[in-house]
Coordinates of C-alpha atoms and ligand atoms in Angstrom, one line a residue:
M10 CA -24.5 12.3 -12.4
C11 CA -26.1 12.5 -9.0
S12 CA -29.0 10.6 -7.4
I13 CA -32.1 12.3 -6.1
I14 CA -35.0 11.0 -4.0
G15 CA -38.1 12.5 -2.5
I16 CA -40.6 10.6 -0.3
I17 CA -44.0 11.5 1.2
G18 CA -45.0 8.7 3.6
K19 CA -47.2 7.4 6.3
N20 CA -44.0 6.4 8.3
L21 CA -40.9 8.5 9.2
V22 CA -39.1 8.8 5.8
A23 CA -35.4 9.4 6.9
P24 CA -34.5 5.6 7.2
E25 CA -36.0 5.0 3.7
L26 CA -34.2 8.1 2.2
V27 CA -30.9 6.8 3.5
D28 CA -31.6 3.3 2.2
S29 CA -32.6 4.6 -1.2
L30 CA -29.5 6.7 -1.5
R31 CA -27.4 3.8 -0.6
R32 CA -28.8 1.8 -3.5
M33 CA -28.3 4.7 -5.9
E34 CA -24.9 5.6 -4.6
Y35 CA -23.2 4.4 -7.9
R36 CA -24.6 7.5 -9.5
G37 CA -22.3 9.8 -7.4
Y38 CA -20.6 9.7 -4.0
D39 CA -18.8 12.9 -3.3
S40 CA -21.3 14.1 -0.7
V41 CA -24.7 13.3 0.7
G42 CA -27.5 15.2 2.3
L43 CA -31.1 15.0 3.5
A44 CA -33.9 17.5 4.3
T45 CA -37.0 16.5 6.2
L46 CA -40.1 18.4 7.2
S47 CA -41.3 18.2 10.7
I48 CA -44.0 20.5 12.2
N49 CA -43.8 22.8 9.1
K50 CA -40.0 23.3 9.6
I51 CA -37.4 22.0 7.2
S52 CA -34.2 20.6 8.7
V53 CA -31.2 19.9 6.5
R54 CA -28.2 17.7 7.2
K55 CA -25.4 17.2 4.7
G56 CA -21.7 16.5 4.4
I57 CA -18.8 15.2 2.4
G58 CA -18.4 11.4 2.0
N59 CA -20.4 8.4 1.0
V60 CA -23.8 7.5 2.4
S61 CA -22.5 5.2 5.2
Q62 CA -20.0 7.8 6.4
V63 CA -22.3 10.8 6.4
N64 CA -25.2 8.8 7.9
K65 CA -22.9 7.8 10.7
S66 CA -21.5 11.3 11.4
L67 CA -24.8 13.2 11.0
S68 CA -27.4 10.5 12.1
L69 CA -29.3 11.1 8.9
A70 CA -31.6 8.2 9.4
E71 CA -32.8 9.7 12.8
M72 CA -34.1 12.8 11.2
E73 CA -37.8 13.5 12.0
G74 CA -40.6 14.0 9.4
F75 CA -43.0 12.2 7.0
V76 CA -41.8 14.2 4.0
G77 CA -38.2 14.4 2.9
I78 CA -35.7 14.6 0.1
G79 CA -32.2 13.2 -0.3
H80 CA -29.2 13.4 -2.6
T81 CA -25.8 11.9 -3.4
R82 CA -23.5 14.2 -5.4
W83 CA -21.1 13.8 -8.3
A84 CA -19.6 17.3 -8.3
T85 CA -19.8 19.3 -11.5
H86 CA -20.2 22.9 -10.3
G87 CA -18.5 23.9 -7.1
G88 CA -15.8 21.9 -5.2
V89 CA -16.6 18.9 -3.0
T90 CA -17.5 20.8 0.2
D91 CA -20.2 20.7 2.9
Y92 CA -21.8 23.9 1.7
N93 CA -21.9 22.7 -1.9
A94 CA -23.6 19.5 -0.8
H95 CA -27.3 19.2 -1.5
P96 CA -30.1 19.9 -0.5
H97 CA -29.9 23.6 -1.1
S98 CA -32.5 26.0 0.5
C99 CA -33.9 29.4 -0.3
C100 CA -33.4 32.4 1.9
T101 CA -36.3 31.5 4.4
N102 CA -35.5 27.7 4.4
D103 CA -39.1 27.1 3.5
I104 CA -38.0 25.4 0.2
A105 CA -35.3 22.8 -0.2
V106 CA -34.1 21.4 -3.5
V107 CA -32.1 18.3 -4.7
H108 CA -31.0 18.3 -8.3
N109 CA -29.3 16.1 -10.9
G110 CA -28.0 17.8 -14.1
I111 CA -26.6 21.2 -14.9
V112 CA -28.3 24.6 -14.9
E113 CA -26.2 26.2 -17.7
N114 CA -27.4 29.8 -17.2
Y115 CA -27.0 29.8 -13.4
L116 CA -24.5 32.7 -13.2
P117 CA -26.8 35.3 -14.8
L118 CA -29.7 34.0 -12.8
K119 CA -27.7 34.1 -9.6
D120 CA -26.7 37.7 -10.4
E121 CA -30.3 38.7 -11.1
L122 CA -31.6 37.1 -7.9
S123 CA -28.8 38.5 -5.8
K124 CA -29.8 42.0 -7.0
K125 CA -33.3 41.2 -5.8
G126 CA -31.8 40.5 -2.3
H127 CA -31.5 36.7 -2.4
R128 CA -28.5 35.5 -0.4
F129 CA -26.5 32.5 -1.8
K130 CA -24.7 30.1 0.5
S131 CA -23.0 27.8 -2.1
E132 CA -21.0 27.8 -5.4
T133 CA -23.5 25.4 -7.1
D134 CA -25.7 25.9 -10.1
T135 CA -28.5 24.1 -8.2
E136 CA -29.1 26.8 -5.5
V137 CA -30.6 29.1 -8.1
I138 CA -33.5 26.7 -8.4
A139 CA -34.4 27.1 -4.7
H140 CA -34.3 30.9 -5.0
L141 CA -36.2 31.0 -8.3
L142 CA -38.9 28.9 -6.7
E143 CA -39.0 31.2 -3.7
E144 CA -39.2 34.3 -5.9
H145 CA -42.2 32.9 -7.8
Y146 CA -43.8 31.2 -4.9
N147 CA -43.8 34.4 -2.9
A148 CA -45.8 36.1 -5.6
N149 CA -49.0 34.1 -5.0
K150 CA -48.2 31.1 -2.8
D151 CA -49.0 28.8 -5.8
I152 CA -46.6 25.9 -6.1
K153 CA -47.8 25.0 -9.7
A154 CA -47.3 28.5 -10.9
A155 CA -43.9 28.8 -9.2
I156 CA -42.5 25.6 -10.7
I157 CA -43.8 26.5 -14.2
E158 CA -42.1 29.9 -14.0
T159 CA -38.9 28.3 -12.7
V160 CA -38.5 25.7 -15.4
K161 CA -39.1 28.5 -18.0
R162 CA -36.0 30.3 -16.7
I163 CA -33.5 27.5 -16.3
E164 CA -31.5 26.2 -19.2
G165 CA -29.6 22.9 -19.4
S166 CA -30.5 19.4 -18.4
F167 CA -32.2 18.8 -15.1
A168 CA -34.3 16.7 -12.8
F169 CA -35.0 18.2 -9.4
V170 CA -37.3 17.6 -6.4
A171 CA -38.2 20.6 -4.3
M172 CA -39.8 20.2 -0.8
F173 CA -42.1 23.0 0.4
A174 CA -42.9 23.7 4.0
N175 CA -46.5 22.8 3.4
G176 CA -45.5 19.2 2.8
S177 CA -45.6 19.1 -1.0
L178 CA -42.9 17.8 -3.3
A179 CA -42.6 19.5 -6.7
C180 CA -40.4 17.9 -9.3
A181 CA -39.6 18.4 -12.9
R182 CA -37.4 16.7 -15.6
L183 CA -35.7 17.7 -18.8
D184 CA -33.2 15.3 -20.3
E185 CA -32.4 13.8 -16.9
P186 CA -34.2 10.7 -15.5
L187 CA -37.0 11.0 -12.9
V188 CA -39.5 8.3 -12.0
I189 CA -42.4 8.2 -9.6
G190 CA -42.9 5.2 -7.3
I191 CA -46.3 4.4 -5.8
S192 CA -47.0 2.2 -2.8
D193 CA -49.8 1.9 -0.2
N194 CA -47.6 3.7 2.3
A195 CA -45.8 6.3 0.3
F196 CA -45.1 8.2 -2.9
Y197 CA -41.5 8.4 -4.2
A198 CA -39.8 10.7 -6.8
S199 CA -36.4 9.1 -7.7
S200 CA -33.6 9.2 -10.3
D201 CA -33.8 5.5 -10.7
V202 CA -36.3 2.6 -9.9
L203 CA -33.6 1.3 -7.6
G204 CA -34.5 4.2 -5.3
F205 CA -37.8 2.6 -4.3
L206 CA -37.7 -0.9 -5.6
K207 CA -37.5 -2.3 -2.0
Y208 CA -40.9 -0.8 -1.3
T209 CA -42.8 -1.0 -4.6
D210 CA -42.5 -2.2 -8.2
Q211 CA -45.2 0.2 -9.3
A212 CA -43.5 3.0 -11.3
M213 CA -44.7 6.0 -13.3
F214 CA -42.0 7.2 -15.8
L215 CA -42.2 11.0 -16.3
D216 CA -41.7 12.1 -19.9
N217 CA -39.3 14.9 -20.8
R218 CA -40.8 18.3 -19.9
D219 CA -43.1 16.8 -17.2
I220 CA -43.8 18.3 -13.8
A221 CA -45.2 16.3 -10.9
I222 CA -46.6 17.7 -7.6
L223 CA -46.9 15.1 -4.9
D224 CA -48.7 15.5 -1.6
K225 CA -50.3 13.2 0.9
H226 CA -53.5 13.3 -1.2
G227 CA -52.0 12.2 -4.5
I228 CA -49.9 13.0 -7.6
N229 CA -50.7 15.7 -10.2
I230 CA -48.8 15.7 -13.4
F231 CA -48.7 18.4 -16.0
T232 CA -46.4 19.7 -18.7
F233 CA -44.0 22.6 -18.6
D234 CA -46.8 24.6 -20.2
G235 CA -49.2 23.8 -17.3
D236 CA -51.4 21.3 -19.3
S237 CA -52.6 18.5 -17.1
T238 CA -51.5 15.0 -18.3
A239 CA -51.3 11.5 -17.1
R240 CA -48.6 8.8 -17.2
G241 CA -49.2 5.1 -17.0
V242 CA -48.0 2.9 -14.1
T243 CA -45.5 0.2 -15.1
K244 CA -44.6 -2.9 -13.1
V245 CA -40.8 -2.9 -12.8
A246 CA -39.2 -6.2 -13.9
W247 CA -36.1 -6.1 -11.8
E248 CA -35.8 -8.1 -8.5
L249 CA -34.3 -6.3 -5.5
A250 CA -32.2 -9.4 -4.8
D251 CA -30.3 -8.5 -7.9
V252 CA -28.7 -5.6 -6.1
N253 CA -27.3 -7.4 -3.1
K254 CA -23.6 -8.5 -3.1
G255 CA -24.4 -12.0 -1.8
E256 CA -21.2 -13.8 -0.7
F257 CA -19.0 -11.4 -2.7
A258 CA -16.9 -8.6 -1.2
H259 CA -17.8 -6.1 -3.9
Y260 CA -20.4 -5.6 -6.6
T261 CA -17.7 -5.5 -9.3
I262 CA -16.4 -9.0 -8.5
K263 CA -19.9 -10.3 -8.1
E264 CA -20.8 -8.9 -11.6
I265 CA -17.6 -10.4 -13.1
F266 CA -18.7 -13.8 -11.8
E267 CA -22.3 -13.3 -13.0
Q268 CA -21.0 -13.4 -16.6
R269 CA -21.2 -17.2 -16.4
T270 CA -25.0 -16.7 -17.0
S271 CA -25.4 -13.0 -18.2
I272 CA -23.7 -13.7 -21.5
K273 CA -26.5 -16.2 -22.2
A274 CA -29.3 -14.0 -20.9
A275 CA -28.3 -11.3 -23.4
T276 CA -29.2 -13.6 -26.3
Y277 CA -32.7 -14.4 -25.0
Q278 CA -34.7 -12.1 -27.3
E279 CA -38.3 -12.1 -28.4
E280 CA -38.4 -13.2 -32.0
Y281 CA -40.4 -10.3 -33.3
K282 CA -38.1 -7.8 -31.6
I283 CA -34.8 -9.2 -32.8
K284 CA -36.3 -9.7 -36.3
A285 CA -37.3 -6.0 -36.5
F286 CA -33.9 -5.0 -35.3
C287 CA -32.1 -7.1 -37.9
D288 CA -34.5 -6.1 -40.7
A289 CA -33.8 -2.4 -39.9
I290 CA -30.0 -3.1 -40.2
A291 CA -30.5 -5.1 -43.4
S292 CA -32.5 -2.3 -45.1
A293 CA -30.2 0.5 -44.0
G294 CA -28.2 2.6 -46.5
N295 CA -25.5 3.2 -43.9
I296 CA -25.0 2.1 -40.3
I297 CA -23.4 4.1 -37.5
V298 CA -22.7 2.5 -34.1
T299 CA -22.2 4.7 -31.1
G300 CA -21.6 4.6 -27.4
S301 CA -19.4 5.9 -24.6
G302 CA -16.7 4.2 -22.5
S303 CA -17.1 0.4 -22.5
S304 CA -20.2 0.7 -24.8
Y305 CA -18.0 2.5 -27.4
H306 CA -15.7 -0.5 -27.3
T307 CA -18.7 -2.7 -28.0
S308 CA -19.5 -0.4 -30.9
L309 CA -16.0 -1.0 -32.3
I310 CA -16.4 -4.8 -32.1
M311 CA -19.9 -4.7 -33.7
S312 CA -18.7 -2.5 -36.5
M313 CA -15.7 -4.6 -37.2
I314 CA -17.7 -7.8 -37.4
G315 CA -20.7 -6.3 -39.1
S316 CA -18.6 -4.8 -41.9
R317 CA -16.7 -8.0 -42.4
L318 CA -19.6 -10.5 -42.4
L319 CA -22.4 -8.4 -43.9
K320 CA -20.3 -6.6 -46.5
K321 CA -22.0 -3.4 -45.3
R322 CA -20.2 -0.5 -43.8
F323 CA -20.7 -0.1 -40.1
D324 CA -19.1 3.1 -38.8
P325 CA -18.2 3.3 -35.1
V326 CA -18.5 6.9 -33.7
M327 CA -17.7 7.9 -30.1
A328 CA -20.9 9.4 -28.7
S329 CA -19.0 12.5 -27.4
E330 CA -17.6 13.1 -30.9
F331 CA -20.9 12.5 -32.7
K332 CA -21.9 16.2 -33.0
Y333 CA -18.7 16.8 -35.0
N334 CA -19.1 13.7 -37.2
N335 CA -22.6 13.4 -38.5
D336 CA -22.4 14.6 -42.1
S337 CA -23.3 11.2 -43.6
I338 CA -26.6 10.9 -41.7
D339 CA -29.8 10.9 -43.6
K340 CA -33.2 9.0 -43.8
D341 CA -31.4 5.8 -45.0
T342 CA -29.2 5.8 -41.9
V343 CA -29.6 3.4 -39.0
L344 CA -27.9 4.5 -35.8
I345 CA -27.3 1.7 -33.3
A346 CA -26.9 3.4 -29.9
I347 CA -25.3 1.2 -27.2
S348 CA -25.6 2.1 -23.5
Q349 CA -25.7 0.1 -20.3
S350 CA -27.7 2.8 -18.4
G351 CA -29.5 4.2 -21.4
E352 CA -29.0 7.6 -19.7
T353 CA -25.6 8.7 -20.8
A354 CA -26.0 12.3 -22.0
D355 CA -23.6 12.1 -25.0
V356 CA -25.5 9.0 -26.3
L357 CA -28.9 10.6 -25.8
S358 CA -27.8 13.8 -27.6
A359 CA -26.3 11.7 -30.5
T360 CA -29.6 9.9 -31.0
K361 CA -31.6 13.2 -30.8
L362 CA -29.3 14.7 -33.5
A363 CA -29.5 11.6 -35.7
K364 CA -33.3 11.4 -35.3
A365 CA -33.6 15.1 -36.4
L366 CA -31.5 14.2 -39.5
G367 CA -34.0 11.5 -40.4
A368 CA -32.1 8.4 -39.1
K369 CA -33.8 5.4 -37.6
I370 CA -32.6 4.7 -34.0
L371 CA -31.9 1.2 -32.7
S372 CA -30.7 0.8 -29.1
I373 CA -29.0 -1.9 -27.1
V374 CA -29.5 -1.2 -23.4
N375 CA -29.4 -2.9 -20.0
V376 CA -32.0 -0.6 -18.3
P377 CA -35.2 -1.4 -20.3
T378 CA -37.0 1.6 -18.8
S379 CA -34.3 4.1 -19.6
S380 CA -34.7 7.2 -21.7
L381 CA -32.7 5.7 -24.6
A382 CA -34.9 2.5 -24.7
R383 CA -38.0 4.7 -24.6
T384 CA -36.9 7.1 -27.4
A385 CA -35.4 4.5 -29.8
D386 CA -37.5 3.2 -32.7
A387 CA -36.5 -0.3 -31.6
S388 CA -34.6 -1.4 -28.5
L389 CA -33.1 -4.7 -27.3
G390 CA -32.2 -5.3 -23.7
I391 CA -29.2 -7.3 -22.6
N392 CA -31.0 -8.7 -19.5
C393 CA -28.0 -8.8 -17.2
G394 CA -29.8 -7.2 -14.3
P395 CA -28.8 -4.1 -12.4
E396 CA -25.0 -3.3 -12.7
I397 CA -23.9 -1.4 -9.6
G398 CA -20.1 -1.5 -9.9
V399 CA -19.2 1.7 -11.8
A400 CA -16.8 -0.1 -14.1
A401 CA -18.8 -2.0 -16.7
T402 CA -18.1 -5.7 -16.7
K403 CA -21.2 -8.0 -17.3
S404 CA -22.9 -5.3 -19.3
F405 CA -19.9 -5.1 -21.7
T406 CA -19.9 -8.9 -22.3
G407 CA -23.7 -8.8 -22.5
Q408 CA -23.6 -6.2 -25.2
V409 CA -20.9 -8.1 -27.1
S410 CA -22.9 -11.4 -26.8
L411 CA -26.0 -9.7 -28.2
A412 CA -24.0 -8.2 -31.0
Y413 CA -22.8 -11.7 -31.9
A414 CA -26.4 -13.0 -31.8
I415 CA -27.6 -10.3 -34.1
L416 CA -24.7 -10.6 -36.6
D417 CA -24.8 -14.4 -36.5
R418 CA -28.5 -14.3 -37.3
M419 CA -27.9 -11.9 -40.2
S420 CA -24.9 -13.7 -41.6
G421 CA -26.4 -17.2 -41.5
G422 CA -24.3 -18.3 -38.5
K423 CA -20.8 -17.1 -39.8
I424 CA -19.7 -16.4 -36.2
G425 CA -20.9 -19.7 -34.8
F426 CA -21.7 -18.1 -31.4
D427 CA -22.8 -21.0 -29.1
R428 CA -23.8 -19.3 -25.8
E429 CA -23.6 -22.6 -23.8
V430 CA -20.0 -23.3 -25.0
V431 CA -18.8 -19.8 -24.3
S432 CA -20.5 -19.6 -20.9
D433 CA -18.9 -22.9 -20.0
R434 CA -15.4 -21.7 -21.0
I435 CA -15.9 -18.4 -19.0
T436 CA -17.0 -20.5 -16.0
K437 CA -13.8 -22.5 -16.2
M438 CA -11.7 -19.3 -16.4
L439 CA -13.4 -17.8 -13.5
A440 CA -12.7 -20.9 -11.5
D441 CA -9.0 -19.9 -11.7
S442 CA -9.4 -16.3 -10.6
T443 CA -7.0 -16.9 -7.7
G444 CA -4.3 -17.5 -10.3
I445 CA -4.8 -14.0 -11.6
E446 CA -4.7 -12.6 -8.0
R447 CA -1.4 -14.3 -7.5
L448 CA 0.0 -12.9 -10.8
V449 CA -1.0 -9.4 -9.7
N450 CA 0.7 -9.8 -6.3
I451 CA 3.9 -11.1 -8.0
T452 CA 4.2 -8.8 -11.0
M453 CA 2.5 -5.6 -10.1
P454 CA 4.0 -4.0 -6.9
K455 CA 5.5 -0.7 -7.9
V456 CA 4.3 -0.8 -11.5
N457 CA 2.8 2.5 -12.8
D458 CA 2.6 2.0 -16.5
I459 CA 0.8 -0.8 -18.2
Y460 CA 0.5 -1.3 -22.0
L461 CA -1.8 -3.7 -23.8
L462 CA -1.1 -4.8 -27.4
G463 CA -3.5 -6.4 -29.8
R464 CA -4.5 -6.4 -33.5
S465 CA -7.8 -6.7 -35.4
I466 CA -10.6 -8.0 -33.2
H467 CA -8.3 -7.9 -30.2
F468 CA -7.8 -4.2 -30.5
P469 CA -11.1 -3.1 -28.9
I470 CA -10.2 -5.5 -26.0
V471 CA -6.9 -3.9 -25.3
L472 CA -8.8 -0.6 -25.1
E473 CA -11.4 -2.1 -22.8
G474 CA -8.8 -3.8 -20.6
A475 CA -6.9 -0.5 -20.3
L476 CA -10.1 1.2 -19.3
K477 CA -10.7 -1.3 -16.5
M478 CA -7.2 -0.8 -15.1
K479 CA -7.7 3.0 -15.2
E480 CA -11.2 2.9 -13.7
L481 CA -10.6 0.3 -11.0
A482 CA -6.9 0.7 -10.0
Y483 CA -6.2 4.3 -11.0
V484 CA -3.1 3.0 -13.0
H485 CA -1.9 4.6 -16.2
A486 CA -2.8 1.9 -18.8
E487 CA -2.8 2.2 -22.5
G488 CA -4.3 0.0 -25.2
I489 CA -2.2 0.1 -28.3
A490 CA -2.8 -1.3 -31.8
A491 CA 0.3 -3.5 -31.9
G492 CA 1.1 -2.4 -35.5
E493 CA 1.4 1.2 -34.3
L494 CA 4.1 0.3 -31.7
K495 CA 7.0 1.3 -34.0
H496 CA 5.4 4.5 -34.9
G497 CA 5.8 6.0 -31.4
P498 CA 4.7 4.0 -28.4
L499 CA 7.9 1.9 -28.5
A500 CA 9.7 4.9 -27.1
L501 CA 7.8 4.3 -23.8
M502 CA 9.1 0.8 -23.5
D503 CA 11.8 0.1 -20.8
K504 CA 12.4 -2.3 -17.9
N505 CA 9.6 -0.6 -15.8
A506 CA 6.9 -1.3 -18.4
V507 CA 4.5 -4.2 -18.1
V508 CA 3.0 -5.2 -21.4
F509 CA 0.0 -7.4 -22.0
V510 CA 0.0 -9.1 -25.3
L511 CA -3.4 -10.4 -26.6
N512 CA -2.1 -13.2 -28.8
P513 CA -4.3 -16.3 -29.4
D514 CA -3.3 -18.5 -32.4
D515 CA -5.3 -16.7 -35.1
K516 CA -4.2 -14.8 -38.1
T517 CA -2.7 -12.1 -36.0
Y518 CA -0.4 -14.5 -34.0
G519 CA 2.8 -14.1 -35.9
D520 CA 2.6 -10.3 -36.3
T521 CA 1.7 -9.8 -32.6
L522 CA 4.5 -12.1 -31.5
S523 CA 7.1 -9.9 -33.4
S524 CA 5.6 -6.9 -31.5
A525 CA 6.2 -8.9 -28.3
Y526 CA 9.9 -9.3 -29.3
E527 CA 10.2 -5.6 -30.0
V528 CA 9.1 -4.6 -26.5
K529 CA 11.0 -7.4 -24.9
A530 CA 14.2 -6.1 -26.5
R531 CA 13.6 -2.9 -24.6
G532 CA 13.4 -4.7 -21.2
A533 CA 9.7 -4.7 -20.8
K534 CA 7.9 -7.5 -18.8
I535 CA 5.5 -9.4 -20.9
I536 CA 2.2 -11.0 -19.9
G537 CA 0.8 -13.1 -22.6
I538 CA -2.9 -13.7 -22.9
S539 CA -3.1 -16.7 -25.3
N540 CA -4.0 -20.3 -25.8
V541 CA -0.4 -21.0 -26.9
P542 CA 2.5 -20.9 -24.5
N543 CA 5.7 -19.0 -25.6
E544 CA 9.0 -18.5 -23.9
I545 CA 8.8 -14.8 -24.7
Y546 CA 6.2 -14.3 -22.0
D547 CA 7.4 -13.6 -18.5
A548 CA 3.9 -14.8 -17.4
M549 CA 1.0 -16.2 -19.3
I550 CA -2.8 -16.0 -18.7
P551 CA -4.2 -19.0 -20.5
I552 CA -7.5 -18.6 -22.5
P553 CA -9.4 -21.3 -24.3
R554 CA -9.0 -21.8 -28.0
M555 CA -12.0 -20.5 -29.9
E556 CA -13.5 -22.0 -33.0
N557 CA -13.9 -18.6 -34.6
E558 CA -11.3 -15.8 -33.9
L559 CA -14.2 -13.3 -33.7
L560 CA -15.3 -14.9 -30.4
Y561 CA -11.9 -14.2 -28.6
P562 CA -13.1 -10.8 -27.2
L563 CA -15.4 -12.6 -24.7
V564 CA -12.7 -14.8 -23.2
E565 CA -9.9 -12.3 -23.4
I566 CA -11.7 -9.5 -21.4
V567 CA -12.6 -11.7 -18.4
P568 CA -9.0 -12.2 -17.1
L569 CA -8.3 -8.5 -17.7
Q570 CA -11.4 -7.6 -15.6
L571 CA -10.1 -9.9 -12.8
F572 CA -6.6 -8.5 -13.1
S573 CA -8.0 -4.9 -12.8
Y574 CA -10.1 -5.9 -9.8
Y575 CA -7.2 -7.5 -7.9
L576 CA -4.9 -4.6 -8.8
A577 CA -7.5 -2.3 -7.3
L578 CA -7.5 -4.4 -4.1
Q579 CA -3.7 -4.1 -4.1
H580 CA -4.0 -0.3 -4.5
N581 CA -6.7 0.0 -1.8
A582 CA -8.9 1.7 -4.5
D583 CA -12.7 1.6 -4.1
Q584 CA -13.6 -1.3 -6.4
D585 CA -17.2 -0.3 -6.8
F586 CA -17.2 3.4 -6.6
P587 CA -13.9 4.7 -8.1
R588 CA -12.9 8.3 -7.4
N589 CA -14.2 11.0 -9.7
L590 CA -16.4 8.6 -11.7
A591 CA -20.1 7.8 -12.0
K592 CA -22.0 4.9 -13.4
S593 CA -23.3 6.9 -16.3
V594 CA -22.6 10.5 -17.1
T595 CA -26.0 12.3 -17.6
V596 CA -24.4 15.7 -18.1
R597 CA -22.5 16.7 -21.3
Ligands
BG6_623 C1 -19.1 5.7 -17.5 C2 -19.0 4.4 -16.8 O1 -19.6 6.7 -16.7 O2 -20.0 5.6 -18.6 C3 -18.4 3.4 -17.8 O3 -18.0 4.6 -15.7 C4 -19.4 3.2 -18.9 O4 -18.2 2.2 -17.1 C5 -19.7 4.6 -19.6 O5 -18.9 2.4 -19.9 C6 -20.8 4.5 -20.5 O6 -22.0 4.2 -19.8 P1 -23.3 3.6 -20.5 O7 -24.3 3.4 -19.4 O8 -23.8 4.6 -21.6 O9 -22.9 2.3 -21.2

């Protein structure tokens, strides 16, 4: 996904555009660009790199003008080059566009427009929007008509902001987020409330198929069919302070340490809301739990515990696989969709599909104003505040904590999740983070292959731990169900392999220990994550003993997050904005 921002202000807008992009940089950071309007002339500056780098090399914040647009890119169509960076302009440069999403039919449109004499300067899908607007605007100099004709022609998911030389900003959204910000000094059109939260907490969320035209006199909203409409103004709950690093070097390590409190915050729910959520699950014929990335790993944990405690089948389905696996869905189905951002395209299309098949949609999100929260029948927030680090950390444990709270409530307390006790234990583990840093520096130089073994409720955590190592340190890491070792993965084991064994003293202990012996016999180095020392481990990361084995995921993942973070430091990887990734993928 990319981040887009447009501002019409009483002050010069370039410094604010740069600042807004910096706060939304987690959405994409391959290239950056601005366009501003000064004396009816649009100037564009854009280049490869992150916001700080491009702002430094091109002095973006010094650009002139009281109207402007900006963009950070996560490349999908066209390589990471200066000419593929946004904004993209039309032939006369009187219209400039920034866009998030994909124009799926851009090639035939490009061909059609080229035949009409339009000259294209990039390989992107986005540039067709600028030329389509130009084509229709030239017909009768009517911005409203031009944008309505343009959205009629483009297929796919999109949110874009177009700046016209007359000082208007015209924007539209279809399946990509776009929110208007209103302050005394400016109007904002942004991918995310973080784009303008420093200046105002007054937000107007555009619905799907909405168009908004902003100029210095005001904001007009209408639908793709041209019907005028109005959208309410919401006060955004988040505090800007939440998106500062404080004394931490990176957002990711800050967010790992925030888990001391965020796992508790996730369980603070309004009674009527969590009651409605649990009642819907209780009355469901069948339950499917879906998500992507770390949120899918939460889906696995929730499904395992739900099926075990409620004697009701919970089916975990990866959101990207949902469209191939939805035969069992009907009006008695409840789909629990889990997503930090609430904007992940695969999750949104899964809910759309399930809804069309009659299912009830329950969502667990971190962004309460997200598309998923607003389209679900009932939604619970995990209240962990903005998560900027691209690799999910506090949002994952927040989701798991809320799943515990829901299932504990429905099972009459069979998990025994005491948030104070767990928070206290996580706090103690975080206090020894330097021990994990030392372990990384001793064991990991020159290691390229990492394996994580676990059984039962520990299996989703070996998957999540492996994901953290891939995302943060760019290391090949694989989570393996320990019982599957002999059926193939054992062939990978040799003296170069490092194997984490998730092995607290619960009913999996003995079986997992024999797996440890099997890999040890092939020369692998073993790191035990357990509450019981054992000489088989070359190194051990101690975790507290938990009263109920179902609670181990929360204390097992924290040392793996820390390990991945310190490994990323050792590898000089970008801990917050890993290469090729984005905070949530809003394109399919
Ligand atoms: C990826 C993020 O883009 O999306 C992962 O890098 C995340 O960290 C995944 O787990 C799913 O995102 P979300 O917002 O739907 O939970």
